[in-house]
Amino acid sequence: MTTKITHYADALSATPRASLLQGLLRQALLRQLAQLQGGSIDLQEDGEPARLLGQGLPGEQPLRVRVHDAAFWEYAGLGGSVGLGEAWVLGHWSCDDLVGVSRLMLRNLDQLDAMDTGLARLRQPLLKLFQWRRRNARDNSRLNIAAHYDLGNDFFRLFLDEGMNYSAAMYRDGADSLEQAQTQKLDTICRKLQLAPGEHLVEIGSGWGALAIHAARHYGVRVTTTTISQEQHRLATEKVAAAGLSDRITVLLSDYRDLDGEYDKLVSIEMIEAVGEAYYPTYLKTLSRLLKPQGQALIQAITCRDQYYTRYREGSDFIRRYIFPGGHLPSISCLLEVATAHTDLRLFHLEDFSQDYARTLADWRERFVAREAAIRAQGYSGRFLRLWDYYLATCEAAFAEHHTGVVQLLLTRPGCRRHAVCA
């Protein structure tokens, strides 16, 4: 991944620069960009006069975009939104504000969708085939998780907080640091679950052990937590031992489907995105099976807008192709429909904090960029750096524009008699 993008990308790189197709694609894309609303782009190409594209807001400066290689038009024209990202990774275009450009495109979903129609539709079956081959059956789940989380613990240390939380933080005011906001997120989860000394908490998706350690240390519970990432399991086990909590926290290297026992409470922080739509019934039935009759479960989930979910589930995108193979964002309606049809779980409370995720990603990206030299020293290439910069920036834009969301859903089994949420 760090030296090549795809065979498709390599083939396009060899396409003659002055092809007739390239010119036709350029004209088509320029027409689409000219229709942008809510912002404008100052587009510059080598040897061409600058073009002002879109309808900018009064007093707002246009976003500067530079096309460095004419192959950009083929990537964007033939690859749609995925090709646009590939062209960024290969250095075919740049801009002064990648988050701003991404937000502008999301404000113009009709134009963004238009990029994925026409000739770009020819590529969709290949992308869907890739997603199908990486669906989250047991063997594939381990491969998909390893492709992302096993990049190396030392890599993630460079831009995450000290607790290595790789999920949305909760900021309470403008002065909060990333560390403070992540601790506030962990504590909010524990209070929403009403954790009490002596209870047994099960966690699906350990991360690097931050929630398990926080819950055991501050709320006196026993914790059983599981992951299928070798790297996360190793470091989480080390961190639990260093905290002196090995007698109260068990870290498993096991698929969630293989968990057994009965627990008072359950938590799963941004793990459902790696489950896959076909496995939502299995996942939610597992939650219900693991809980006592009066049990409670908190799921923190990245979500797709309900109104956009049909288009999302039928298509593909840059994130699912290059960052999270096998990944799939649920919609809130989809999750609740599956829970209703397949389990006895009911929704007790829901909180959306999407803007906090935009800020979390901005903090991660700032740290990521600042540590470029250290990342390169670990053996990662310039293309890898551009790939991750694009991933972090476009995700920040998606949350800022409410195109994607993040929620905490508190679910209860029928025997639960609580009356209020503690937040």
CSV table of C-alpha atoms in Angstrom, one decimal:
chain,number,residue,atom,x,y,z
A,1,MET,CA,0.0,0.0,0.0
A,2,THR,CA,2.9,2.4,0.7
A,3,THR,CA,4.5,2.0,-2.8
A,4,LYS,CA,1.5,1.5,-5.1
A,5,ILE,CA,-2.1,2.6,-5.1
A,6,THR,CA,-3.8,0.0,-7.3
A,7,HIS,CA,-3.1,-1.8,-10.6
A,8,TYR,CA,-5.9,0.5,-11.9
A,9,ALA,CA,-3.9,3.5,-10.9
A,10,ASP,CA,-0.7,2.2,-12.3
A,11,ALA,CA,-2.4,1.6,-15.7
A,12,LEU,CA,-3.8,5.1,-15.8
A,13,SER,CA,-0.3,6.5,-15.0
A,14,ALA,CA,0.8,5.1,-18.3
A,15,THR,CA,-2.0,6.6,-20.4
A,16,PRO,CA,-0.8,9.1,-23.0
A,17,ARG,CA,-1.2,12.6,-21.6
A,18,ALA,CA,-2.7,14.2,-24.7
A,19,SER,CA,-5.4,11.6,-25.3
A,20,LEU,CA,-8.7,12.6,-26.8
A,21,LEU,CA,-10.4,10.9,-23.8
A,22,GLN,CA,-8.5,13.0,-21.4
A,23,GLY,CA,-9.7,16.2,-23.1
A,24,LEU,CA,-13.3,15.0,-23.0
A,25,LEU,CA,-13.1,14.1,-19.3
A,26,ARG,CA,-11.6,17.5,-18.5
A,27,GLN,CA,-14.4,19.4,-20.2
A,28,ALA,CA,-17.1,17.3,-18.5
A,29,LEU,CA,-15.5,17.8,-15.0
A,30,LEU,CA,-15.1,21.5,-15.6
A,31,ARG,CA,-18.8,21.8,-16.4
A,32,GLN,CA,-19.7,19.9,-13.2
A,33,LEU,CA,-17.4,22.1,-11.0
A,34,ALA,CA,-18.8,25.3,-12.6
A,35,GLN,CA,-22.2,24.3,-11.0
A,36,LEU,CA,-20.9,24.2,-7.4
A,37,GLN,CA,-23.0,26.2,-4.9
A,38,GLY,CA,-22.0,27.6,-1.5
A,39,GLY,CA,-18.4,28.2,-2.4
A,40,SER,CA,-16.0,28.5,-5.4
A,41,ILE,CA,-12.7,27.1,-6.6
A,42,ASP,CA,-9.8,29.0,-8.1
A,43,LEU,CA,-8.5,26.3,-10.5
A,44,GLN,CA,-5.0,26.5,-12.0
A,45,GLU,CA,-3.4,24.2,-14.5
A,46,ASP,CA,0.0,24.4,-16.0
A,47,GLY,CA,-0.1,26.4,-19.2
A,48,GLU,CA,-3.8,27.4,-18.7
A,49,PRO,CA,-5.3,30.7,-17.3
A,50,ALA,CA,-6.8,30.4,-13.9
A,51,ARG,CA,-10.5,29.5,-13.8
A,52,LEU,CA,-13.0,30.6,-11.1
A,53,LEU,CA,-15.5,27.7,-10.8
A,54,GLY,CA,-18.7,27.7,-8.7
A,55,GLN,CA,-20.9,30.2,-6.9
A,56,GLY,CA,-19.0,31.7,-4.0
A,57,LEU,CA,-20.6,33.4,-1.1
A,58,PRO,CA,-20.3,37.2,-0.8
A,59,GLY,CA,-16.9,38.2,0.6
A,60,GLU,CA,-15.7,34.6,0.7
A,61,GLN,CA,-12.3,33.8,-0.8
A,62,PRO,CA,-12.3,31.0,-3.4
A,63,LEU,CA,-10.5,27.8,-2.5
A,64,ARG,CA,-7.2,27.4,-4.5
A,65,VAL,CA,-6.8,24.1,-6.3
A,66,ARG,CA,-3.7,23.3,-8.5
A,67,VAL,CA,-3.6,20.5,-11.1
A,68,HIS,CA,0.0,19.4,-11.4
A,69,ASP,CA,-0.5,16.5,-13.9
A,70,ALA,CA,-3.1,16.2,-16.7
A,71,ALA,CA,-3.6,12.6,-15.6
A,72,PHE,CA,-5.8,14.1,-12.9
A,73,TRP,CA,-8.6,14.4,-15.3
A,74,GLU,CA,-8.5,10.7,-16.1
A,75,TYR,CA,-8.4,9.7,-12.4
A,76,ALA,CA,-11.4,11.9,-11.5
A,77,GLY,CA,-13.3,11.3,-14.7
A,78,LEU,CA,-12.9,7.5,-14.9
A,79,GLY,CA,-12.6,6.8,-11.1
A,80,GLY,CA,-15.1,9.3,-9.7
A,81,SER,CA,-14.7,10.2,-6.1
A,82,VAL,CA,-12.4,7.3,-5.5
A,83,GLY,CA,-10.2,8.4,-8.4
A,84,LEU,CA,-10.1,11.9,-7.0
A,85,GLY,CA,-8.5,10.5,-3.9
A,86,GLU,CA,-6.1,8.4,-5.9
A,87,ALA,CA,-5.0,11.4,-7.9
A,88,TRP,CA,-4.3,13.2,-4.6
A,89,VAL,CA,-2.2,10.4,-3.3
A,90,LEU,CA,-0.2,10.3,-6.5
A,91,GLY,CA,0.4,14.1,-6.3
A,92,HIS,CA,-1.6,15.0,-9.4
A,93,TRP,CA,-3.4,17.8,-7.6
A,94,SER,CA,-3.0,19.9,-4.5
A,95,CYS,CA,-4.8,22.7,-2.6
A,96,ASP,CA,-4.3,25.1,0.3
A,97,ASP,CA,-7.3,23.8,2.3
A,98,LEU,CA,-8.1,20.1,1.7
A,99,VAL,CA,-10.8,20.1,4.4
A,100,GLY,CA,-12.4,23.2,2.8
A,101,VAL,CA,-12.4,21.6,-0.7
A,102,SER,CA,-13.9,18.4,0.8
A,103,ARG,CA,-16.6,20.3,2.6
A,104,LEU,CA,-17.5,22.2,-0.6
A,105,MET,CA,-17.9,18.9,-2.5
A,106,LEU,CA,-20.1,17.5,0.3
A,107,ARG,CA,-22.3,20.6,0.1
A,108,ASN,CA,-22.8,19.7,-3.5
A,109,LEU,CA,-23.7,16.0,-3.4
A,110,ASP,CA,-25.4,16.1,-6.7
A,111,GLN,CA,-22.2,17.1,-8.4
A,112,LEU,CA,-20.2,14.6,-6.3
A,113,ASP,CA,-22.6,11.8,-7.3
A,114,ALA,CA,-22.3,12.9,-10.9
A,115,MET,CA,-18.6,12.1,-10.7
A,116,ASP,CA,-19.5,8.5,-9.8
A,117,THR,CA,-21.9,8.1,-12.8
A,118,GLY,CA,-21.1,8.1,-16.5
A,119,LEU,CA,-17.8,6.4,-17.3
A,120,ALA,CA,-17.0,6.0,-13.6
A,121,ARG,CA,-19.9,3.6,-13.3
A,122,LEU,CA,-17.8,1.1,-15.2
A,123,ARG,CA,-15.5,0.8,-12.2
A,124,GLN,CA,-18.2,0.3,-9.6
A,125,PRO,CA,-18.5,-3.5,-10.2
A,126,LEU,CA,-14.8,-3.9,-9.5
A,127,LEU,CA,-15.0,-1.8,-6.3
A,128,LYS,CA,-18.1,-3.8,-5.2
A,129,LEU,CA,-16.3,-7.1,-5.9
A,130,PHE,CA,-13.4,-5.9,-3.7
A,131,GLN,CA,-15.9,-5.1,-0.9
A,132,TRP,CA,-17.6,-8.5,-1.3
A,133,ARG,CA,-14.3,-10.4,-1.2
A,134,ARG,CA,-13.3,-8.5,2.0
A,135,ARG,CA,-16.7,-9.0,3.7
A,136,ASN,CA,-16.3,-9.7,7.4
A,137,ALA,CA,-16.6,-13.5,7.6
A,138,ARG,CA,-14.3,-14.8,10.4
A,139,ASP,CA,-11.1,-15.2,8.3
A,140,ASN,CA,-11.6,-11.9,6.5
A,141,SER,CA,-12.3,-10.0,9.7
A,142,ARG,CA,-8.8,-10.7,10.9
A,143,LEU,CA,-7.3,-9.6,7.6
A,144,ASN,CA,-9.3,-6.5,7.4
A,145,ILE,CA,-8.4,-5.4,10.9
A,146,ALA,CA,-4.8,-6.2,10.4
A,147,ALA,CA,-4.7,-4.1,7.2
A,148,HIS,CA,-5.4,-1.0,9.3
A,149,TYR,CA,-4.6,-1.5,13.0
A,150,ASP,CA,-1.5,-3.6,12.6
A,151,LEU,CA,0.3,-0.8,10.8
A,152,GLY,CA,2.2,-0.6,14.1
A,153,ASN,CA,1.6,0.6,17.6
A,154,ASP,CA,4.5,3.0,17.2
A,155,PHE,CA,2.8,4.6,14.2
A,156,PHE,CA,-0.5,5.3,16.1
A,157,ARG,CA,1.4,6.6,19.1
A,158,LEU,CA,2.7,9.5,17.0
A,159,PHE,CA,-0.7,11.2,16.6
A,160,LEU,CA,-3.2,9.8,19.1
A,161,ASP,CA,-3.5,10.9,22.7
A,162,GLU,CA,-1.5,9.4,25.5
A,163,GLY,CA,-4.2,6.8,26.2
A,164,MET,CA,-4.2,5.9,22.4
A,165,ASN,CA,-8.0,6.3,21.9
A,166,TYR,CA,-8.7,5.9,18.2
A,167,SER,CA,-12.3,7.1,18.4
A,168,ALA,CA,-14.3,10.4,18.8
A,169,ALA,CA,-13.4,12.5,21.8
A,170,MET,CA,-15.9,14.6,23.8
A,171,TYR,CA,-14.9,18.3,24.1
A,172,ARG,CA,-16.6,20.3,26.9
A,173,ASP,CA,-15.1,23.7,26.0
A,174,GLY,CA,-12.8,25.3,23.5
A,175,ALA,CA,-9.8,25.0,25.8
A,176,ASP,CA,-9.9,21.2,26.1
A,177,SER,CA,-6.9,19.3,25.0
A,178,LEU,CA,-7.2,16.0,23.0
A,179,GLU,CA,-6.1,14.2,26.2
A,180,GLN,CA,-8.8,15.9,28.3
A,181,ALA,CA,-11.5,15.3,25.7
A,182,GLN,CA,-10.7,11.6,25.4
A,183,THR,CA,-10.8,11.1,29.2
A,184,GLN,CA,-14.2,12.9,29.2
A,185,LYS,CA,-15.4,10.5,26.6
A,186,LEU,CA,-14.4,7.4,28.6
A,187,ASP,CA,-15.9,8.8,31.8
A,188,THR,CA,-19.2,9.7,30.0
A,189,ILE,CA,-19.5,6.1,28.8
A,190,CYS,CA,-18.9,4.7,32.3
A,191,ARG,CA,-21.5,7.1,33.8
A,192,LYS,CA,-24.1,6.4,31.1
A,193,LEU,CA,-23.7,2.6,31.8
A,194,GLN,CA,-24.0,3.3,35.6
A,195,LEU,CA,-20.9,1.1,36.3
A,196,ALA,CA,-20.7,0.1,39.9
A,197,PRO,CA,-18.0,-1.8,41.9
A,198,GLY,CA,-18.1,-5.5,41.5
A,199,GLU,CA,-19.9,-5.5,38.2
A,200,HIS,CA,-18.5,-7.4,35.2
A,201,LEU,CA,-18.2,-5.3,32.0
A,202,VAL,CA,-17.5,-6.9,28.6
A,203,GLU,CA,-16.0,-4.8,25.8
A,204,ILE,CA,-16.2,-5.7,22.1
A,205,GLY,CA,-13.2,-4.1,20.4
A,206,SER,CA,-10.4,-3.4,22.9
A,207,GLY,CA,-8.5,-0.7,21.1
A,208,TRP,CA,-5.4,-0.3,23.1
A,209,GLY,CA,-7.1,-0.8,26.4
A,210,ALA,CA,-8.0,2.7,27.4
A,211,LEU,CA,-11.7,2.1,28.3
A,212,ALA,CA,-11.0,-1.1,30.1
A,213,ILE,CA,-8.3,0.5,32.3
A,214,HIS,CA,-10.4,3.6,33.0
A,215,ALA,CA,-13.4,1.5,34.0
A,216,ALA,CA,-11.5,-0.8,36.2
A,217,ARG,CA,-9.4,1.9,37.8
A,218,HIS,CA,-12.1,4.5,38.5
A,219,TYR,CA,-15.3,2.4,38.7
A,220,GLY,CA,-14.1,-0.8,40.4
A,221,VAL,CA,-15.5,-3.2,37.8
A,222,ARG,CA,-14.1,-6.4,36.3
A,223,VAL,CA,-13.5,-6.1,32.5
A,224,THR,CA,-13.3,-8.8,29.8
A,225,THR,CA,-12.2,-7.1,26.6
A,226,THR,CA,-11.5,-8.6,23.2
A,227,THR,CA,-9.8,-7.7,19.9
A,228,ILE,CA,-8.7,-9.5,16.8
A,229,SER,CA,-5.7,-7.2,16.2
A,230,GLN,CA,-2.4,-8.9,17.2
A,231,GLU,CA,-0.8,-5.5,17.7
A,232,GLN,CA,-3.6,-4.1,19.8
A,233,HIS,CA,-3.8,-7.2,21.9
A,234,ARG,CA,-0.1,-7.2,22.6
A,235,LEU,CA,0.0,-3.5,23.7
A,236,ALA,CA,-3.3,-3.6,25.6
A,237,THR,CA,-2.0,-6.6,27.6
A,238,GLU,CA,1.2,-4.7,28.4
A,239,LYS,CA,-0.7,-1.5,29.4
A,240,VAL,CA,-3.0,-3.5,31.7
A,241,ALA,CA,-0.1,-5.1,33.4
A,242,ALA,CA,1.7,-1.8,33.8
A,243,ALA,CA,-1.4,-0.3,35.4
A,244,GLY,CA,-1.4,-3.2,37.9
A,245,LEU,CA,-4.9,-4.3,36.8
A,246,SER,CA,-4.2,-7.8,35.4
A,247,ASP,CA,-6.2,-9.3,38.2
A,248,ARG,CA,-9.3,-7.3,37.1
A,249,ILE,CA,-8.9,-7.0,33.3
A,250,THR,CA,-8.8,-10.0,30.9
A,251,VAL,CA,-7.7,-9.1,27.4
A,252,LEU,CA,-8.7,-11.7,24.8
A,253,LEU,CA,-7.6,-12.2,21.2
A,254,SER,CA,-10.9,-13.5,20.0
A,255,ASP,CA,-13.7,-12.8,17.5
A,256,TYR,CA,-16.8,-11.2,19.2
A,257,ARG,CA,-18.9,-14.1,17.9
A,258,ASP,CA,-16.9,-16.5,20.1
A,259,LEU,CA,-17.5,-14.7,23.4
A,260,ASP,CA,-19.5,-16.5,26.0
A,261,GLY,CA,-20.7,-15.8,29.5
A,262,GLU,CA,-23.1,-13.4,31.0
A,263,TYR,CA,-22.3,-9.8,31.9
A,264,ASP,CA,-23.8,-6.9,33.7
A,265,LYS,CA,-22.9,-4.3,31.2
A,266,LEU,CA,-21.4,-4.2,27.6
A,267,VAL,CA,-19.6,-1.5,25.6
A,268,SER,CA,-18.4,-1.4,22.0
A,269,ILE,CA,-16.6,1.8,20.9
A,270,GLU,CA,-16.5,2.3,17.1
A,271,MET,CA,-16.2,-1.4,16.4
A,272,ILE,CA,-19.5,-1.8,14.6
A,273,GLU,CA,-18.0,-0.1,11.5
A,274,ALA,CA,-15.9,-3.2,11.0
A,275,VAL,CA,-18.9,-5.6,11.3
A,276,GLY,CA,-20.5,-5.3,7.9
A,277,GLU,CA,-24.2,-4.9,7.1
A,278,ALA,CA,-24.7,-8.6,6.5
A,279,TYR,CA,-23.5,-9.3,10.1
A,280,TYR,CA,-25.5,-6.7,12.0
A,281,PRO,CA,-28.1,-9.3,13.2
A,282,THR,CA,-25.3,-11.5,14.5
A,283,TYR,CA,-23.6,-8.6,16.2
A,284,LEU,CA,-26.7,-7.3,17.9
A,285,LYS,CA,-27.9,-10.8,18.9
A,286,THR,CA,-24.4,-11.4,20.4
A,287,LEU,CA,-24.9,-8.2,22.5
A,288,SER,CA,-28.2,-9.4,23.8
A,289,ARG,CA,-26.9,-12.9,24.5
A,290,LEU,CA,-24.0,-11.7,26.5
A,291,LEU,CA,-26.1,-9.4,28.8
A,292,LYS,CA,-28.0,-10.4,31.9
A,293,PRO,CA,-31.8,-9.9,31.7
A,294,GLN,CA,-31.4,-6.4,33.3
A,295,GLY,CA,-28.2,-5.6,31.3
A,296,GLN,CA,-27.3,-2.5,29.4
A,297,ALA,CA,-25.1,-1.9,26.4
A,298,LEU,CA,-23.5,1.2,25.0
A,299,ILE,CA,-22.5,1.3,21.3
A,300,GLN,CA,-20.5,4.3,20.0
A,301,ALA,CA,-20.9,4.2,16.3
A,302,ILE,CA,-20.0,6.3,13.2
A,303,THR,CA,-23.1,6.6,11.2
A,304,CYS,CA,-24.3,7.4,7.7
A,305,ARG,CA,-27.1,9.8,7.2
A,306,ASP,CA,-30.4,7.9,7.0
A,307,GLN,CA,-31.4,9.8,3.8
A,308,TYR,CA,-28.1,8.9,2.1
A,309,TYR,CA,-27.9,5.3,3.3
A,310,THR,CA,-29.3,3.6,0.2
A,311,ARG,CA,-26.8,5.3,-2.1
A,312,TYR,CA,-24.0,4.5,0.4
A,313,ARG,CA,-24.7,0.8,0.8
A,314,GLU,CA,-25.0,0.4,-3.0
A,315,GLY,CA,-21.8,2.2,-3.8
A,316,SER,CA,-18.2,2.4,-2.7
A,317,ASP,CA,-15.8,5.1,-1.7
A,318,PHE,CA,-12.1,5.9,-1.0
A,319,ILE,CA,-12.2,5.0,2.7
A,320,ARG,CA,-13.7,1.5,2.1
A,321,ARG,CA,-11.2,0.9,-0.7
A,322,TYR,CA,-8.0,2.1,0.9
A,323,ILE,CA,-8.4,2.7,4.6
A,324,PHE,CA,-10.9,0.3,6.1
A,325,PRO,CA,-11.4,-2.8,3.8
A,326,GLY,CA,-14.6,-4.5,4.8
A,327,GLY,CA,-15.8,-1.4,6.5
A,328,HIS,CA,-19.4,-0.2,6.4
A,329,LEU,CA,-21.2,2.6,8.3
A,330,PRO,CA,-24.7,1.9,9.6
A,331,SER,CA,-27.5,4.3,9.7
A,332,ILE,CA,-29.3,4.8,12.9
A,333,SER,CA,-32.6,3.6,11.4
A,334,CYS,CA,-30.8,0.5,10.1
A,335,LEU,CA,-29.4,-0.4,13.5
A,336,LEU,CA,-32.7,0.1,15.3
A,337,GLU,CA,-34.6,-1.9,12.7
A,338,VAL,CA,-32.2,-4.8,13.1
A,339,ALA,CA,-32.3,-4.6,16.9
A,340,THR,CA,-36.1,-4.6,16.8
A,341,ALA,CA,-36.3,-7.6,14.4
A,342,HIS,CA,-33.6,-9.8,15.9
A,343,THR,CA,-33.2,-8.9,19.6
A,344,ASP,CA,-35.1,-7.8,22.8
A,345,LEU,CA,-32.9,-4.7,23.1
A,346,ARG,CA,-34.6,-1.3,23.2
A,347,LEU,CA,-33.1,2.1,22.7
A,348,PHE,CA,-33.0,4.0,26.0
A,349,HIS,CA,-30.9,7.0,25.1
A,350,LEU,CA,-29.1,8.4,22.0
A,351,GLU,CA,-26.5,11.3,21.9
A,352,ASP,CA,-25.1,12.7,18.7
A,353,PHE,CA,-21.7,14.5,19.0
A,354,SER,CA,-20.6,14.7,15.4
A,355,GLN,CA,-18.9,18.1,15.7
A,356,ASP,CA,-16.6,16.7,18.4
A,357,TYR,CA,-15.4,14.1,15.9
A,358,ALA,CA,-14.6,16.9,13.4
A,359,ARG,CA,-12.4,18.5,16.1
A,360,THR,CA,-10.9,15.1,17.1
A,361,LEU,CA,-9.8,14.5,13.5
A,362,ALA,CA,-8.4,18.0,13.2
A,363,ASP,CA,-6.3,17.4,16.3
A,364,TRP,CA,-5.1,14.0,14.9
A,365,ARG,CA,-4.3,15.5,11.6
A,366,GLU,CA,-2.3,18.4,13.1
A,367,ARG,CA,-0.2,15.9,15.1
A,368,PHE,CA,0.1,13.6,12.1
A,369,VAL,CA,1.5,16.4,9.9
A,370,ALA,CA,3.8,17.7,12.6
A,371,ARG,CA,5.3,14.2,12.9
A,372,GLU,CA,6.0,13.6,9.2
A,373,ALA,CA,9.7,13.0,9.8
A,374,ALA,CA,9.1,10.4,12.5
A,375,ILE,CA,6.5,8.6,10.3
A,376,ARG,CA,9.0,8.5,7.4
A,377,ALA,CA,11.6,7.2,9.8
A,378,GLN,CA,9.4,4.2,10.4
A,379,GLY,CA,9.6,3.4,6.7
A,380,TYR,CA,6.4,4.9,5.4
A,381,SER,CA,6.5,6.5,2.0
A,382,GLY,CA,5.4,9.9,0.8
A,383,ARG,CA,2.4,8.3,-0.9
A,384,PHE,CA,1.4,6.7,2.4
A,385,LEU,CA,1.6,10.2,4.1
A,386,ARG,CA,-0.6,11.7,1.4
A,387,LEU,CA,-3.1,8.8,1.7
A,388,TRP,CA,-3.5,9.3,5.4
A,389,ASP,CA,-3.6,13.1,5.1
A,390,TYR,CA,-6.4,12.7,2.6
A,391,TYR,CA,-8.2,10.2,4.9
A,392,LEU,CA,-8.1,12.4,7.9
A,393,ALA,CA,-9.0,15.6,6.1
A,394,THR,CA,-12.0,14.2,4.2
A,395,CYS,CA,-13.3,12.5,7.3
A,396,GLU,CA,-13.1,15.8,9.2
A,397,ALA,CA,-15.0,17.5,6.4
A,398,ALA,CA,-17.7,14.7,6.5
A,399,PHE,CA,-18.4,15.2,10.2
A,400,ALA,CA,-18.2,19.0,9.9
A,401,GLU,CA,-20.9,18.9,7.2
A,402,HIS,CA,-23.0,16.3,9.1
A,403,HIS,CA,-22.6,14.0,6.1
A,404,THR,CA,-21.5,11.3,8.6
A,405,GLY,CA,-22.2,11.3,12.3
A,406,VAL,CA,-21.1,9.7,15.5
A,407,VAL,CA,-23.6,8.6,18.2
A,408,GLN,CA,-23.7,6.8,21.5
A,409,LEU,CA,-26.7,4.5,21.7
A,410,LEU,CA,-27.6,3.2,25.1
A,411,LEU,CA,-29.6,-0.1,24.8
A,412,THR,CA,-31.2,-2.0,27.5
A,413,ARG,CA,-32.7,-5.5,28.0
A,414,PRO,CA,-36.3,-5.9,29.2
A,415,GLY,CA,-35.3,-6.4,32.8
A,416,CYS,CA,-33.6,-3.0,33.1
A,417,ARG,CA,-35.6,-0.6,35.2
A,418,ARG,CA,-33.6,2.6,35.1
A,419,HIS,CA,-35.4,5.9,34.6
A,420,ALA,CA,-32.7,8.5,33.7
A,421,VAL,CA,-29.4,8.7,31.9
A,422,CYS,CA,-26.3,9.9,33.7
A,423,ALA,CA,-24.1,12.0,31.3
